[in-house]
CSV table of C-alpha atoms in Angstrom, one decimal:
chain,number,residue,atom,x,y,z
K,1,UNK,CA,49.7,25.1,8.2
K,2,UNK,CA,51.7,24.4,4.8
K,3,UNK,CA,51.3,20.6,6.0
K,4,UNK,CA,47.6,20.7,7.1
K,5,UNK,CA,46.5,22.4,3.7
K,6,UNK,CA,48.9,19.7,1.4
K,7,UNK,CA,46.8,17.0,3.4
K,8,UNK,CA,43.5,18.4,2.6
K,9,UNK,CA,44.2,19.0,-1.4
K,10,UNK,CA,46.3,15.1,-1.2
K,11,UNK,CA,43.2,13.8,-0.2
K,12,UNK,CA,40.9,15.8,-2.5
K,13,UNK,CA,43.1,14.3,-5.4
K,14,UNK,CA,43.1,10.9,-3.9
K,15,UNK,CA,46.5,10.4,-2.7
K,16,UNK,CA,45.3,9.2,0.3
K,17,UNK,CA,49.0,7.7,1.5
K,18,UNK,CA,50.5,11.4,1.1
K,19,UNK,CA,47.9,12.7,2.8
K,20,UNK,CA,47.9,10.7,6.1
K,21,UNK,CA,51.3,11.2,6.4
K,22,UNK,CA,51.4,15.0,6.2
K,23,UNK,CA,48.9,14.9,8.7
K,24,UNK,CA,51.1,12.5,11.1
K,25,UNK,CA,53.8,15.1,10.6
K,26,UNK,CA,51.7,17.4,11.6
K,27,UNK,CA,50.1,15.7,14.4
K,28,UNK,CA,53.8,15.2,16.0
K,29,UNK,CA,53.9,19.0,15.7
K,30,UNK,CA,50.7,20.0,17.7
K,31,UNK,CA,49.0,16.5,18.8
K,32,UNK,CA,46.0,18.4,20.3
K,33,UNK,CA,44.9,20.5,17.0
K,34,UNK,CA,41.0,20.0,16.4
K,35,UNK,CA,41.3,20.3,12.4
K,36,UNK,CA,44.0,17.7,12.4
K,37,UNK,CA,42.3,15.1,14.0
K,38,UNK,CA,38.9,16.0,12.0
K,39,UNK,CA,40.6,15.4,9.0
K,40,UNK,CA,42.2,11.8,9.9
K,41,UNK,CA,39.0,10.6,11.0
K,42,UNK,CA,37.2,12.0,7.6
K,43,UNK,CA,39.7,10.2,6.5
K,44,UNK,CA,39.5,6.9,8.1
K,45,UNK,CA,35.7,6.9,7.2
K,46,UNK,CA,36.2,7.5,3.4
K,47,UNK,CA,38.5,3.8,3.4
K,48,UNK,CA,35.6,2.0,5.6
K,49,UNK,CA,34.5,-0.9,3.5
K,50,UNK,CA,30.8,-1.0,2.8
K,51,UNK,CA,28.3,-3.4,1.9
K,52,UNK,CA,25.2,-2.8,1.0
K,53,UNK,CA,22.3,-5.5,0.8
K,54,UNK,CA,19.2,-4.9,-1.7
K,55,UNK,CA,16.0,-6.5,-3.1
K,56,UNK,CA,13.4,-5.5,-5.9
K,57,UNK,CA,10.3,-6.7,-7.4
K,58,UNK,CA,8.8,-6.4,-11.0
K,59,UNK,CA,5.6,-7.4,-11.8
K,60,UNK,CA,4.1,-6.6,-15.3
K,61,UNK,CA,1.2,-8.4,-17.3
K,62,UNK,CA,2.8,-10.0,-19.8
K,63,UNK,CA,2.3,-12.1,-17.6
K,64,UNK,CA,6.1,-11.7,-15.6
K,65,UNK,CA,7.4,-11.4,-12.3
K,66,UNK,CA,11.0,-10.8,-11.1
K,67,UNK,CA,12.2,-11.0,-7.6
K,68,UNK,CA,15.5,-10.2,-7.2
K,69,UNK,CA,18.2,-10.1,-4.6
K,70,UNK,CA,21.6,-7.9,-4.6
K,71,UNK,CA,24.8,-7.4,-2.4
K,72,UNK,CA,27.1,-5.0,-3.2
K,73,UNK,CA,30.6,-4.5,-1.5
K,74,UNK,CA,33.2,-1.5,-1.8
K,75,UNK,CA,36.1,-0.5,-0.7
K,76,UNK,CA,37.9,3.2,-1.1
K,77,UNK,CA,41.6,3.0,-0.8
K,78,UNK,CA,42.5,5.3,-3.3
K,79,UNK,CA,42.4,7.6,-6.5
K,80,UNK,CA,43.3,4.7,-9.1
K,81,UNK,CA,42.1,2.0,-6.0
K,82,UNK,CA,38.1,1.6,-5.4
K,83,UNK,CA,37.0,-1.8,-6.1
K,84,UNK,CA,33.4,-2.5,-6.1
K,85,UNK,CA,31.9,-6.2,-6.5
K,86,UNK,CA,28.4,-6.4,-6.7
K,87,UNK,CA,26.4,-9.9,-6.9
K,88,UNK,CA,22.1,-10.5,-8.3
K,89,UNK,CA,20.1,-13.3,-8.3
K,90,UNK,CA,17.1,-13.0,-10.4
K,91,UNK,CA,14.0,-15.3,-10.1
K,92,UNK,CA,12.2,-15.1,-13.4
K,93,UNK,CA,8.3,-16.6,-12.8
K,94,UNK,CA,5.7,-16.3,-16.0
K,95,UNK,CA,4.7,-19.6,-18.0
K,96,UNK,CA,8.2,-21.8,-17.2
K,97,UNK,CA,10.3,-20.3,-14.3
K,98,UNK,CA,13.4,-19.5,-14.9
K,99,UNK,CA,16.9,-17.8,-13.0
K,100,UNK,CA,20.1,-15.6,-13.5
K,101,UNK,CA,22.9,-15.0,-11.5
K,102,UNK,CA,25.6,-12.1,-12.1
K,103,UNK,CA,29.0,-11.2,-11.0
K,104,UNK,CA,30.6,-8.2,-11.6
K,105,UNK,CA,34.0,-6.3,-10.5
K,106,UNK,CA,34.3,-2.6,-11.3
K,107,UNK,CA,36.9,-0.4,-10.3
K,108,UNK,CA,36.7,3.7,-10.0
K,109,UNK,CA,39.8,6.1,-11.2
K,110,UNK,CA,39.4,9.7,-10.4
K,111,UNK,CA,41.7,12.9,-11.2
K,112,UNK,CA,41.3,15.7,-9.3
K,113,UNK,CA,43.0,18.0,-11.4
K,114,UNK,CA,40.4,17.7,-14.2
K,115,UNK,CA,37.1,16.4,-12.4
K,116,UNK,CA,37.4,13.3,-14.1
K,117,UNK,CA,36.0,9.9,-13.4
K,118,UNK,CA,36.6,6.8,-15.4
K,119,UNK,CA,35.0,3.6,-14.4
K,120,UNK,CA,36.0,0.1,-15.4
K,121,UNK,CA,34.6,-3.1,-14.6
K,122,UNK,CA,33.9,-6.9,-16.0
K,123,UNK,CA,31.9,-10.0,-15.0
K,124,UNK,CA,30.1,-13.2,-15.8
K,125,UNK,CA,25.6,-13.8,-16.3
K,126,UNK,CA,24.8,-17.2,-15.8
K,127,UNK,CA,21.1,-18.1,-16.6
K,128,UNK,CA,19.5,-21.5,-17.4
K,129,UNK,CA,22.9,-23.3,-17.9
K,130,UNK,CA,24.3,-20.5,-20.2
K,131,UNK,CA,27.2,-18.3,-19.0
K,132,UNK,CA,28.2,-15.2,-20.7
K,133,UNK,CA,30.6,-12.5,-20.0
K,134,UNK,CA,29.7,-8.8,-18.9
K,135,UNK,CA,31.5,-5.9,-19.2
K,136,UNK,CA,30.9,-2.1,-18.8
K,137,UNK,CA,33.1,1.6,-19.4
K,138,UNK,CA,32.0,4.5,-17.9
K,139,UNK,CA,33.4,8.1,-17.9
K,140,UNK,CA,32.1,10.9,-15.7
K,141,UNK,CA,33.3,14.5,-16.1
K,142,UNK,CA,32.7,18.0,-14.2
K,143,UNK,CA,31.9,20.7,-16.8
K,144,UNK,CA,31.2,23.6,-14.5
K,145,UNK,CA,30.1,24.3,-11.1
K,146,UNK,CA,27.0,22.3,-10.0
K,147,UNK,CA,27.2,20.0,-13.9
K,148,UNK,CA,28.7,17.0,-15.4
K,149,UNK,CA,29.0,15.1,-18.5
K,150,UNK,CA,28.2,10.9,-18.4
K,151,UNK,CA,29.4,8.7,-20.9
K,152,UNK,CA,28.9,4.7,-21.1
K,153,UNK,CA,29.3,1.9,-22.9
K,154,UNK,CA,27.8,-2.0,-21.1
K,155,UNK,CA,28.1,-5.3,-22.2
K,156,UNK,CA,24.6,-6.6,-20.3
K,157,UNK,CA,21.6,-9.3,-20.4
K,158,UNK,CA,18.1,-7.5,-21.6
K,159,UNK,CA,15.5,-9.3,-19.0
K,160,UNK,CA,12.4,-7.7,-19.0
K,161,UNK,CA,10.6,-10.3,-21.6
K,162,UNK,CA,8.9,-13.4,-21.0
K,163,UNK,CA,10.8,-14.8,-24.2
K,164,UNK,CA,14.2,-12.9,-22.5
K,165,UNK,CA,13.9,-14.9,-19.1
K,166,UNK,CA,13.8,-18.0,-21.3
K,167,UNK,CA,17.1,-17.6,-23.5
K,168,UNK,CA,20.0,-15.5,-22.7
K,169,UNK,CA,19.6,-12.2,-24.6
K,170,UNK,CA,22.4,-9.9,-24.3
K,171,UNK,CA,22.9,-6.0,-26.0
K,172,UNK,CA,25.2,-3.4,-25.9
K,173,UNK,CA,24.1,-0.1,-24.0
K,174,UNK,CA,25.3,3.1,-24.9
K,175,UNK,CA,24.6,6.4,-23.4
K,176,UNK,CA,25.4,9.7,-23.3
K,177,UNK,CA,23.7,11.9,-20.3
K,178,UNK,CA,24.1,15.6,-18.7
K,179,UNK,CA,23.3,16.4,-15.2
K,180,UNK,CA,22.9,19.1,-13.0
K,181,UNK,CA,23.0,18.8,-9.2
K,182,UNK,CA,22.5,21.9,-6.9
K,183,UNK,CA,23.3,20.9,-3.1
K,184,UNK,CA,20.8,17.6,-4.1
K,185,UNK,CA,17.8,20.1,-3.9
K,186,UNK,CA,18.0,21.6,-7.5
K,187,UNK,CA,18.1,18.8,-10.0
K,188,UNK,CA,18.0,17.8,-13.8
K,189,UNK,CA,19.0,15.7,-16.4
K,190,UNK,CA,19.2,15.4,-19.8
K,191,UNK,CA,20.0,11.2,-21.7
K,192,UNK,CA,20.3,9.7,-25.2
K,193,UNK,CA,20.5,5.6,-25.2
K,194,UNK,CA,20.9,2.9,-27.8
K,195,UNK,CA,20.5,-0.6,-26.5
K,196,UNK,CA,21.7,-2.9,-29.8
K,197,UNK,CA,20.8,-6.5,-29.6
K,198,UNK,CA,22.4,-9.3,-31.1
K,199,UNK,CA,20.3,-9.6,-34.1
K,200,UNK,CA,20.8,-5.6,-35.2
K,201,UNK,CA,17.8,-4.3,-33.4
K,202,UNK,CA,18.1,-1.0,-32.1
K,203,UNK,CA,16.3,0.6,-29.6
K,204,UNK,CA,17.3,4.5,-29.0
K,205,UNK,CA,15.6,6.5,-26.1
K,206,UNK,CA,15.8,9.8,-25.4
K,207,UNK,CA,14.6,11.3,-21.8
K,208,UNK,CA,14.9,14.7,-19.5
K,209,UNK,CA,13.7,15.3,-16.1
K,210,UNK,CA,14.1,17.7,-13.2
K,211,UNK,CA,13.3,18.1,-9.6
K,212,UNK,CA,12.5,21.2,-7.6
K,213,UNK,CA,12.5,21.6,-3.8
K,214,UNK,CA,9.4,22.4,-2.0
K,215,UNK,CA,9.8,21.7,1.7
K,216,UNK,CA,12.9,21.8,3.4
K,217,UNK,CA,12.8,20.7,7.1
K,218,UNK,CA,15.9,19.1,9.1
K,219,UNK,CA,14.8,15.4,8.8
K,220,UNK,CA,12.8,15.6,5.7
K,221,UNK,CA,12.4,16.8,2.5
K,222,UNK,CA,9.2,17.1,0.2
K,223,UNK,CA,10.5,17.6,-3.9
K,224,UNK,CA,8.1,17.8,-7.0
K,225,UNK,CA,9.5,17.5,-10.6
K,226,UNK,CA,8.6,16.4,-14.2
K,227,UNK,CA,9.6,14.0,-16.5
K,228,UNK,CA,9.3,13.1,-20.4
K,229,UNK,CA,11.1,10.6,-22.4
K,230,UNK,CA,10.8,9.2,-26.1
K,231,UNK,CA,11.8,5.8,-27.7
């Protein structure tokens, strides 16, 4: 039992190694125990590598439309060891066409002990013969049951301009959010950003919204919620 419980908090704290060896040990004790073998296949699936395909379309009157294409690969190995690299292509179309391509590799540190997530990650933005690097720092912490505390800083390109899609425009994006998450039924949020561009220009925005269930059925769920923001 002592070896079946260490597993379980090992792999709570992300020490995934220490964890699949208690359960060996205890495997070679009683090979046929249901919670045993539950847990090393939990297990197994957590360190599946993923991949995860996307695509999106903006259209807005400036006039401006962006297709774009993602892929997005992860791996969970352990608490200090969860590489994610995630790949866009961006076709730009208003009065001159124009594209972008980005690269970026993050990687995900959690404790345990203190509900704390730290997020680290760098990359390149290539568009119209112009390369630039990317970079982004992001912290997520558990206050109390059911809330947590974001913090971020990005390095990014602003693309959501005709004049944008023509010239490189980068900014630095800061936020600062609170959520609250209740079994994904009961839901809010709360977000100050400032997006400063290269010139000095700030843009600050400040937003809240929250969701409320109102039909729970086993295959589907029917939510309602409102929303407000300032900039």
């Amino acid at each position: 039992e002592a070896l079946l419980n260490t597993a379980y908090i090992d792999r709570w704290n992300g020490k995934t190694s220490k964890a699949a060896s208690s359960i060996q040990s205890f495997l070679q004790l009683y090979p046929t125990n249901q919670g045993a073998s539950d847990l090393q296949l939990a297990m197994k699936q957590d360190q599946t590598p993923w991949i995860k395909p996307g695509f999106s379309y903006l259209s807005d009157d400036q006039p401006l439309q962006v297709p774009s294409v993602s892929l997005e690969a992860g791996w969970y190995k352990s608490w200090a060891l969860a590489p994610t690299l995630a790949a866009r292509w961006n076709s730009m179309q208003s009065s001159t066409n124009n594209s972008s391509v980005q690269v970026l590799l993050a990687n995900q540190f959690y404790i345990g002990a203190t509900g704390t997530t730290l997020q680290l990650g760098g990359g390149l933005i290539s568009q119209e013969g112009e390369t630039k690097p990317l970079a982004q720092l992001g912290l997520k912490q558990k206050l109390a049951s059911h809330f947590w505390l974001d913090l971020g800083w990005e390095k990014r390109a602003y693309q959501h301009t005709v004049i944008s899609t023509q010239n490189l425009l980068m900014q630095q994006f800061t936020y600062a959010a609170l959520r609250y998450n209740k079994d994904d039924k009961w839901m809010a949020q709360a977000q100050y950003e400032n997006q400063r561009f290269e010139d000095g220009n700030n843009v600050k925005t400040i937003y809240a919204w929250f969701m409320v269930p109102v039909l729970q059925l086993p295959k589907w769920r029917l939510s309602t919620g409102y929303s407000i923001v300032y900039a």
